Short mmCIF file of C-alpha atoms and ligand atoms in Angstrom, two decimals:
data_model
loop_
_atom_site.label_atom_id
_atom_site.label_comp_id
_atom_site.label_asym_id
_atom_site.label_seq_id
_atom_site.Cartn_x
_atom_site.Cartn_y
_atom_site.Cartn_z
CA MET W 743 77.80 -16.54 63.30
CA ASN W 744 75.56 -13.50 63.17
CA ILE W 745 76.36 -12.38 59.62
CA LYS W 746 73.67 -9.70 59.77
CA LYS W 747 75.64 -7.85 62.43
CA LEU W 748 78.52 -7.49 59.97
CA VAL W 749 76.45 -6.08 57.10
CA GLN W 750 76.32 -2.33 56.39
CA LYS W 751 73.06 -0.57 57.31
CA GLU W 752 72.40 0.59 53.72
CA VAL W 753 72.50 -3.02 52.51
CA LEU W 754 70.23 -4.20 55.32
CA ASP W 755 67.75 -1.52 54.33
CA ILE W 756 67.38 -2.51 50.67
CA SER W 757 66.19 -5.71 49.07
CA CYS W 758 67.43 -7.45 45.95
CA TYR W 759 66.06 -5.70 42.84
CA GLU W 760 63.49 -8.16 41.54
CA VAL W 761 63.14 -8.82 37.82
CA LYS W 762 60.15 -11.01 37.20
CA THR W 763 61.05 -13.95 35.02
CA ILE W 764 58.62 -16.65 34.11
CA LEU W 765 61.07 -18.57 31.95
CA GLU W 766 60.97 -21.37 34.51
CA GLN W 767 57.36 -22.06 33.56
CA LYS W 768 57.43 -21.42 29.83
CA PRO W 769 60.09 -21.76 27.17
CA ASP W 770 61.45 -18.41 25.97
CA ASN W 771 60.24 -18.88 22.41
CA GLN W 772 56.60 -19.13 23.48
CA LEU W 773 56.63 -15.72 25.11
CA VAL W 774 55.98 -12.35 23.50
CA LYS W 775 58.42 -10.26 25.55
CA MET W 776 57.19 -6.69 25.67
CA ASN W 777 57.97 -5.91 29.30
CA LEU W 778 61.64 -4.88 29.44
CA ASN W 779 62.06 -2.47 26.49
CA GLU W 780 64.45 -4.75 24.67
CA ASN W 781 64.72 -4.31 20.91
CA PHE W 782 63.76 -7.37 18.89
CA ALA W 783 63.50 -5.36 15.65
CA VAL W 784 67.26 -5.91 15.42
CA SER W 785 67.48 -9.39 13.87
CA SER W 786 69.44 -11.97 15.77
CA GLU W 787 71.58 -13.13 12.80
CA PRO W 788 73.50 -9.85 12.11
CA VAL W 789 74.05 -9.42 15.84
CA LYS W 790 75.37 -12.98 16.14
CA LYS W 791 77.71 -12.27 13.24
CA LEU W 792 79.10 -9.18 14.99
CA LEU W 793 79.62 -11.20 18.13
CA LEU W 794 81.43 -13.97 16.26
CA ASP W 795 83.61 -11.38 14.47
CA ALA W 796 84.43 -9.85 17.84
CA CYS W 797 85.31 -13.27 19.29
CA GLN W 798 87.69 -13.89 16.38
CA ARG W 799 89.55 -10.67 17.17
CA VAL W 800 89.85 -11.22 20.89
CA ASP W 801 92.18 -13.35 22.97
CA VAL W 802 90.26 -13.93 26.17
CA ARG W 803 93.32 -15.35 27.87
CA ALA W 804 94.48 -11.74 28.18
CA TYR W 805 92.85 -9.06 30.35
CA PRO W 806 90.69 -6.62 28.41
CA PRO W 807 91.81 -3.08 27.53
CA PRO W 808 91.71 -1.21 30.88
CA ARG W 809 88.61 0.77 31.86
CA GLY W 810 87.01 -0.23 28.58
CA SER W 811 89.49 1.90 26.62
CA LEU W 812 88.79 0.12 23.32
CA ALA W 813 85.06 0.80 23.64
CA VAL W 814 85.73 4.32 24.93
CA LYS W 815 87.82 5.09 21.84
CA ALA W 816 85.16 3.69 19.49
CA ILE W 817 82.36 5.65 21.21
CA SER W 818 84.27 8.92 21.41
CA ASP W 819 85.27 8.66 17.71
CA PHE W 820 81.64 7.96 16.83
CA LEU W 821 80.43 10.99 18.79
CA GLY W 822 83.30 13.26 17.72
CA LEU W 823 84.44 13.74 21.33
CA SER W 824 87.67 13.15 23.20
CA PRO W 825 88.14 9.77 24.97
CA SER W 826 88.60 11.80 28.15
CA GLU W 827 84.92 12.75 27.92
CA VAL W 828 83.61 9.15 27.92
CA ALA W 829 83.51 6.34 30.53
CA VAL W 830 82.03 2.86 30.05
CA ALA W 831 80.58 0.21 32.35
CA ASN W 832 78.47 -2.95 32.32
CA GLY W 833 75.24 -1.33 31.26
CA ALA W 834 73.90 2.12 32.04
CA ASP W 835 72.84 0.62 35.38
CA GLU W 836 76.45 0.24 36.40
CA VAL W 837 77.23 3.78 35.25
CA MET W 838 74.61 4.95 37.79
CA ASP W 839 76.40 2.91 40.45
CA LEU W 840 79.71 4.61 39.54
CA LEU W 841 78.14 8.07 39.72
CA MET W 842 76.82 7.32 43.20
CA LYS W 843 80.26 6.03 44.25
CA VAL W 844 81.77 9.37 43.24
CA PHE W 845 79.10 11.78 44.48
CA VAL W 846 76.90 10.13 47.12
CA ARG W 847 77.39 9.09 50.75
CA LYS W 848 75.32 9.41 53.93
CA GLY W 849 73.91 12.95 54.09
CA SER W 850 73.95 13.49 50.31
CA LYS W 851 70.70 13.95 48.45
CA VAL W 852 69.76 12.68 45.00
CA MET W 853 66.87 14.40 43.26
CA VAL W 854 64.68 12.35 40.95
CA ALA W 855 61.85 13.56 38.69
CA GLU W 856 59.12 10.92 39.28
CA PRO W 857 57.59 8.71 37.97
CA THR W 858 60.72 7.36 36.35
CA PHE W 859 63.26 4.53 36.12
CA PRO W 860 63.63 3.01 39.63
CA MET W 861 67.36 2.26 39.55
CA TYR W 862 68.40 5.85 40.41
CA THR W 863 66.75 5.46 43.80
CA PHE W 864 68.06 1.94 44.25
CA PHE W 865 71.70 2.99 43.84
CA ALA W 866 71.31 6.29 45.74
CA GLU W 867 70.02 4.42 48.79
CA LEU W 868 72.74 1.80 48.51
CA TYR W 869 75.32 4.53 49.14
CA GLY W 870 73.35 6.02 52.03
CA GLY W 871 72.01 8.89 49.92
CA LYS W 872 68.56 10.32 50.45
CA GLU W 873 66.25 10.30 47.48
CA VAL W 874 64.24 13.49 47.06
CA THR W 875 61.44 13.35 44.53
CA VAL W 876 59.55 15.94 42.53
CA MET W 877 56.53 14.85 40.52
CA LEU W 878 56.27 15.51 36.82
CA LYS W 879 53.39 17.75 35.82
CA GLU W 880 50.08 16.22 34.68
CA ASP W 881 51.26 16.43 31.06
CA PHE W 882 54.46 14.56 32.12
CA SER W 883 56.67 17.63 31.59
CA LEU W 884 59.34 18.64 34.13
CA ASP W 885 58.27 20.86 37.01
CA VAL W 886 61.44 22.94 36.87
CA ASP W 887 60.31 25.47 39.50
CA ALA W 888 59.46 22.72 41.98
CA ILE W 889 62.81 21.01 41.36
CA LEU W 890 64.80 24.22 41.81
CA ASN W 891 62.85 25.06 44.96
CA LYS W 892 63.63 21.69 46.49
CA VAL W 893 67.37 21.33 45.75
CA ASP W 894 69.86 22.42 48.38
CA LYS W 895 73.59 22.24 49.09
CA GLN W 896 73.33 18.53 49.91
CA THR W 897 71.81 17.71 46.51
CA ARG W 898 74.67 16.24 44.52
CA LEU W 899 72.87 14.66 41.58
CA LEU W 900 69.65 15.38 39.72
CA PHE W 901 68.34 12.57 37.48
CA VAL W 902 66.28 13.46 34.44
CA CYS W 903 65.34 10.58 32.15
CA SER W 904 64.67 11.83 28.62
CA PRO W 905 62.80 10.20 26.92
CA ASN W 906 61.39 9.22 30.28
CA ASN W 907 60.76 5.62 31.24
CA PRO W 908 57.83 4.87 31.67
CA THR W 909 55.96 7.97 30.41
CA GLY W 910 57.73 7.89 27.02
CA ASN W 911 58.11 11.64 26.46
CA GLN W 912 61.29 13.59 25.84
CA PHE W 913 61.62 16.73 28.00
CA ARG W 914 61.83 20.26 26.60
CA GLU W 915 65.41 21.40 25.92
CA SER W 916 64.68 24.78 27.52
CA ASP W 917 63.69 23.04 30.80
CA ILE W 918 66.88 20.98 30.90
CA LYS W 919 68.95 24.07 30.10
CA ARG W 920 67.37 25.94 33.00
CA LEU W 921 68.26 23.08 35.34
CA LEU W 922 71.85 23.07 34.07
CA ASN W 923 72.14 26.81 34.55
CA GLU W 924 70.48 27.09 37.95
CA PHE W 925 71.19 23.83 39.81
CA LYS W 926 74.63 23.77 41.45
CA GLY W 927 75.09 20.03 41.17
CA ILE W 928 75.40 17.40 38.43
CA VAL W 929 72.43 17.05 36.06
CA VAL W 930 72.37 13.46 34.83
CA VAL W 931 70.32 13.15 31.65
CA ASP W 932 69.54 9.50 31.02
CA GLU W 933 69.33 9.13 27.24
CA ALA W 934 68.94 5.34 27.11
CA TYR W 935 66.05 5.81 24.61
CA VAL W 936 67.30 8.90 22.79
CA ASP W 937 67.79 7.18 19.41
CA PHE W 938 64.03 6.70 19.11
CA ALA W 939 63.48 10.44 19.66
CA SER W 940 64.45 13.53 17.72
CA GLY W 941 66.98 15.49 19.78
CA SER W 942 69.80 15.00 22.29
CA VAL W 943 71.61 17.17 24.81
CA ILE W 944 74.96 15.55 24.03
CA ASP W 945 76.04 18.52 21.92
CA TRP W 946 75.95 20.68 25.06
CA ILE W 947 78.82 18.75 26.70
CA PRO W 948 81.42 21.47 25.87
CA ASP W 949 79.16 24.17 27.37
CA TYR W 950 78.26 22.64 30.76
CA ASP W 951 80.76 20.92 33.04
CA ASN W 952 77.85 19.76 35.27
CA LEU W 953 76.09 17.83 32.48
CA ALA W 954 76.40 14.03 32.51
CA VAL W 955 74.67 12.07 29.73
CA LEU W 956 73.92 8.38 30.20
CA ARG W 957 73.59 6.13 27.16
CA SER W 958 73.09 2.40 26.58
CA PHE W 959 73.70 -0.22 23.90
CA SER W 960 70.70 -2.18 25.19
CA LYS W 961 68.01 -0.25 23.31
CA ALA W 962 68.86 1.17 19.86
CA PHE W 963 71.51 -1.49 19.25
CA GLY W 964 69.45 -4.36 20.67
CA LEU W 965 72.46 -5.54 22.71
CA ALA W 966 70.87 -5.76 26.16
CA GLY W 967 72.51 -9.11 26.89
CA LEU W 968 75.98 -7.77 26.14
CA ARG W 969 75.83 -5.12 28.92
CA LEU W 970 77.42 -1.89 27.82
CA GLY W 971 76.45 1.56 28.96
CA TYR W 972 78.42 4.79 28.89
CA LEU W 973 78.67 8.21 30.39
CA VAL W 974 79.54 11.33 28.43
CA SER W 975 80.53 14.32 30.55
CA SER W 976 83.18 16.94 31.24
CA LYS W 977 86.79 15.75 31.58
CA GLN W 978 86.64 16.47 35.32
CA VAL W 979 83.59 14.27 35.94
CA ILE W 980 84.98 11.46 33.78
CA ASN W 981 88.29 11.63 35.61
CA TYR W 982 86.57 11.13 38.98
CA VAL W 983 84.45 8.30 37.60
CA GLN W 984 87.56 6.53 36.26
CA ARG W 985 89.00 6.59 39.80
CA VAL W 986 86.22 4.34 41.12
CA VAL W 987 86.26 1.83 38.23
CA GLY W 988 88.10 -1.48 38.55
CA PRO W 989 90.90 -1.71 35.95
CA PHE W 990 89.28 -4.47 33.87
CA ASN W 991 85.60 -3.72 34.38
CA VAL W 992 84.31 -4.37 30.84
CA ASN W 993 85.15 -7.66 29.11
CA SER W 994 87.04 -7.71 25.81
CA VAL W 995 84.28 -9.41 23.74
CA THR W 996 81.79 -6.71 24.72
CA GLN W 997 84.29 -3.95 23.92
CA GLN W 998 85.03 -5.39 20.47
CA THR W 999 81.36 -6.02 19.70
CA VAL W 1000 80.27 -2.47 20.44
CA ALA W 1001 83.18 -1.12 18.38
CA LEU W 1002 81.97 -3.26 15.45
CA ALA W 1003 78.35 -2.26 16.07
CA LEU W 1004 79.31 1.42 15.76
CA GLN W 1005 81.07 0.68 12.46
CA ASN W 1006 77.75 -0.83 11.33
CA TRP W 1007 75.65 2.11 12.51
CA ASN W 1008 73.82 2.31 9.17
CA TYR W 1009 72.32 -1.14 9.75
CA PHE W 1010 71.17 -0.24 13.26
CA LYS W 1011 69.83 3.10 12.07
CA GLU W 1012 67.58 1.30 9.56
CA GLN W 1013 66.24 -0.91 12.35
CA LEU W 1014 65.48 2.22 14.40
CA ASP W 1015 63.28 3.48 11.60
CA LEU W 1016 61.44 0.15 11.69
CA VAL W 1017 60.81 0.55 15.42
CA VAL W 1018 59.51 4.09 14.93
CA ASN W 1019 57.12 2.83 12.20
CA GLU W 1020 55.96 -0.01 14.43
CA ARG W 1021 55.44 2.46 17.27
CA GLU W 1022 53.06 4.40 15.02
CA TRP W 1023 51.25 1.19 14.01
CA LEU W 1024 50.89 0.17 17.65
CA MET W 1025 49.73 3.66 18.65
CA GLU W 1026 47.02 3.70 15.96
CA ASN W 1027 45.80 0.25 16.99
CA LEU W 1028 45.74 1.14 20.68
CA LYS W 1029 43.79 4.33 19.95
CA GLN W 1030 41.10 2.29 18.21
CA ILE W 1031 40.44 0.08 21.23
CA ASP W 1032 37.70 1.30 23.58
CA GLY W 1033 38.72 1.38 27.24
CA LEU W 1034 42.37 2.36 26.63
CA LYS W 1035 44.15 5.69 26.45
CA PRO W 1036 47.68 5.61 24.96
CA TYR W 1037 50.13 8.49 25.57
CA PRO W 1038 52.47 9.84 22.87
CA SER W 1039 55.94 8.27 22.89
CA ASP W 1040 59.47 9.25 21.84
CA ALA W 1041 60.85 5.87 22.95
CA ASN W 1042 60.56 2.18 22.00
CA PHE W 1043 57.60 1.65 24.30
CA ILE W 1044 54.13 3.10 24.80
CA LEU W 1045 52.39 3.87 28.07
CA PHE W 1046 48.63 3.45 28.11
CA LYS W 1047 45.92 3.91 30.71
CA VAL W 1048 43.22 1.29 31.22
CA THR W 1049 40.03 3.33 31.34
CA ALA W 1050 37.56 0.43 30.95
CA ALA W 1051 35.20 0.19 33.92
CA ASN W 1052 36.01 -2.43 36.56
CA LEU W 1053 39.37 -3.40 35.06
CA SER W 1054 42.72 -2.66 36.68
CA SER W 1055 46.11 -2.52 34.98
CA ALA W 1056 47.23 -5.36 37.27
CA THR W 1057 44.38 -7.63 36.17
CA LEU W 1058 44.89 -6.81 32.49
CA THR W 1059 48.63 -7.51 32.82
CA GLU W 1060 47.82 -10.91 34.32
CA GLN W 1061 45.30 -11.68 31.59
CA LEU W 1062 47.90 -10.85 28.94
CA GLU W 1063 50.46 -13.02 30.69
CA LYS W 1064 48.06 -15.94 30.59
CA ARG W 1065 48.06 -15.41 26.81
CA ASN W 1066 51.89 -15.44 26.85
CA VAL W 1067 52.26 -11.69 26.30
CA LEU W 1068 54.46 -9.94 28.87
CA VAL W 1069 53.96 -6.22 29.56
CA LYS W 1070 54.86 -4.03 32.55
CA ASP W 1071 52.17 -2.90 34.96
CA ARG W 1072 53.06 0.63 36.09
CA GLY W 1073 49.74 1.32 37.78
CA GLN W 1074 51.25 1.47 41.27
CA LEU W 1075 53.43 4.50 40.43
CA PRO W 1076 52.36 8.05 41.31
CA LEU W 1077 50.51 9.85 38.45
CA LEU W 1078 50.17 6.54 36.59
CA GLU W 1079 47.11 4.93 38.13
CA ASN W 1080 45.96 2.00 35.97
CA CYS W 1081 48.78 2.44 33.42
CA ILE W 1082 50.66 -0.29 31.53
CA ARG W 1083 53.90 0.06 29.60
CA VAL W 1084 54.32 -2.03 26.47
CA THR W 1085 57.54 -2.34 24.47
CA VAL W 1086 57.29 -1.83 20.71
CA GLY W 1087 58.08 -5.20 19.11
CA THR W 1088 58.25 -6.60 15.61
CA ARG W 1089 55.01 -6.56 13.59
CA ASN W 1090 54.33 -10.18 14.64
CA MET W 1091 54.81 -9.35 18.31
CA ASN W 1092 52.66 -6.22 18.06
CA GLN W 1093 49.89 -8.13 16.33
CA ALA W 1094 50.03 -10.88 18.96
CA PHE W 1095 49.80 -8.21 21.67
CA ILE W 1096 46.83 -6.43 20.08
CA SER W 1097 44.95 -9.75 19.64
CA ALA W 1098 45.68 -10.77 23.23
CA LEU W 1099 44.61 -7.32 24.41
CA LYS W 1100 41.29 -7.48 22.57
CA ALA W 1101 40.62 -10.99 23.85
CA SER W 1102 41.45 -9.92 27.42
CA LEU W 1103 39.18 -6.87 27.25
CA GLU W 1104 36.33 -9.03 26.04
CA GLU W 1105 36.85 -11.56 28.85
C1 LIG R 2433 65.84 4.80 31.46
C2 LIG R 2433 66.75 3.64 31.51
N1 LIG R 2433 68.04 3.85 31.79
C3 LIG R 2433 68.90 2.82 31.86
C4 LIG R 2433 68.48 1.53 31.65
C5 LIG R 2433 69.45 0.41 31.82
O1 LIG R 2433 70.23 0.25 30.70
P1 LIG R 2433 71.33 -0.87 30.62
O2 LIG R 2433 70.69 -2.08 30.01
O3 LIG R 2433 72.39 -0.28 29.74
O4 LIG R 2433 71.82 -1.13 32.01
C6 LIG R 2433 67.16 1.27 31.34
C7 LIG R 2433 66.70 -0.11 31.10
O5 LIG R 2433 65.57 -0.42 30.89
C8 LIG R 2433 66.26 2.36 31.29
O6 LIG R 2433 64.96 2.17 31.03
#
């Protein structure tokens, strides 16, 4: 049978989103994983304890609370918002998918401030949407005029990632406010890394019905394997998002665990401070190495440019991998020629990275 003939055009046009894993070749514990912005400053024991506590409270023979309502209640209480202003899904990635389901079909446009997280484009194209990009300025700030000049009636969503992956900077509040005031579509502010920065736009939710804030438990809470992301927005937007969610989309163990994690916020907050300290340590060490130029960061990763003669970011990434240190080569992205993104790890991880980096540069 010609299966291909049955498949929708949008699916034929995209390929499976590749995540490079080299676990097949090397056991996990030999690798220094600094490529996916996970958070290993959160120790595994307290997290395991939360998970076990959650398992004790849950009867997995029963379906989970519908549309993640247990997690929604815990998150909205934590933020001081109404449950009707929050929706949850399996990771912030899936929240993006839900937003596209609500707002994007063939003929719709999705505006993205590049270089940024690639999943906005991935999901937009899956629903037949057209991605329209506007470059960040040289200093990685938003080019608000260029964005506003390029949006039109077909532009349903505008994605702004703040702090931005992979540049690391948080955008100016005044720029985001201008977008909210002047763009007649939904402004999605992806705040996956906001806990490592100093401000958030979440307090503006009552003032703008076109603001949608994306958050994740994968970063500050170190719960990337659990898969929980959420959307905070106006009641109207949340209501439409809830229409496209399956009734039992988030499993009961995940819902309980994030509820317990929020009760233990003080613990996670302390770990955040550790990450911020380590970020400073890493930044100072990177600055001292000739042939590299690190950029300031408000997130749990640092972007740096390889300026050493005759060395590309791709080659340096490979050399680090040979030394069991995984980082993300971003050198192929616009504006980011020869740049590498490295996740802030524990002191041991950061030291291992700096040693491997020095050895690779001397090679
Ligand atoms: C900017 C940004 N948003 C969202 C995500 C995905 O988050 P989640 O793990 O909740 O799907 C990531 C993951 O790296 C990210 O960098």
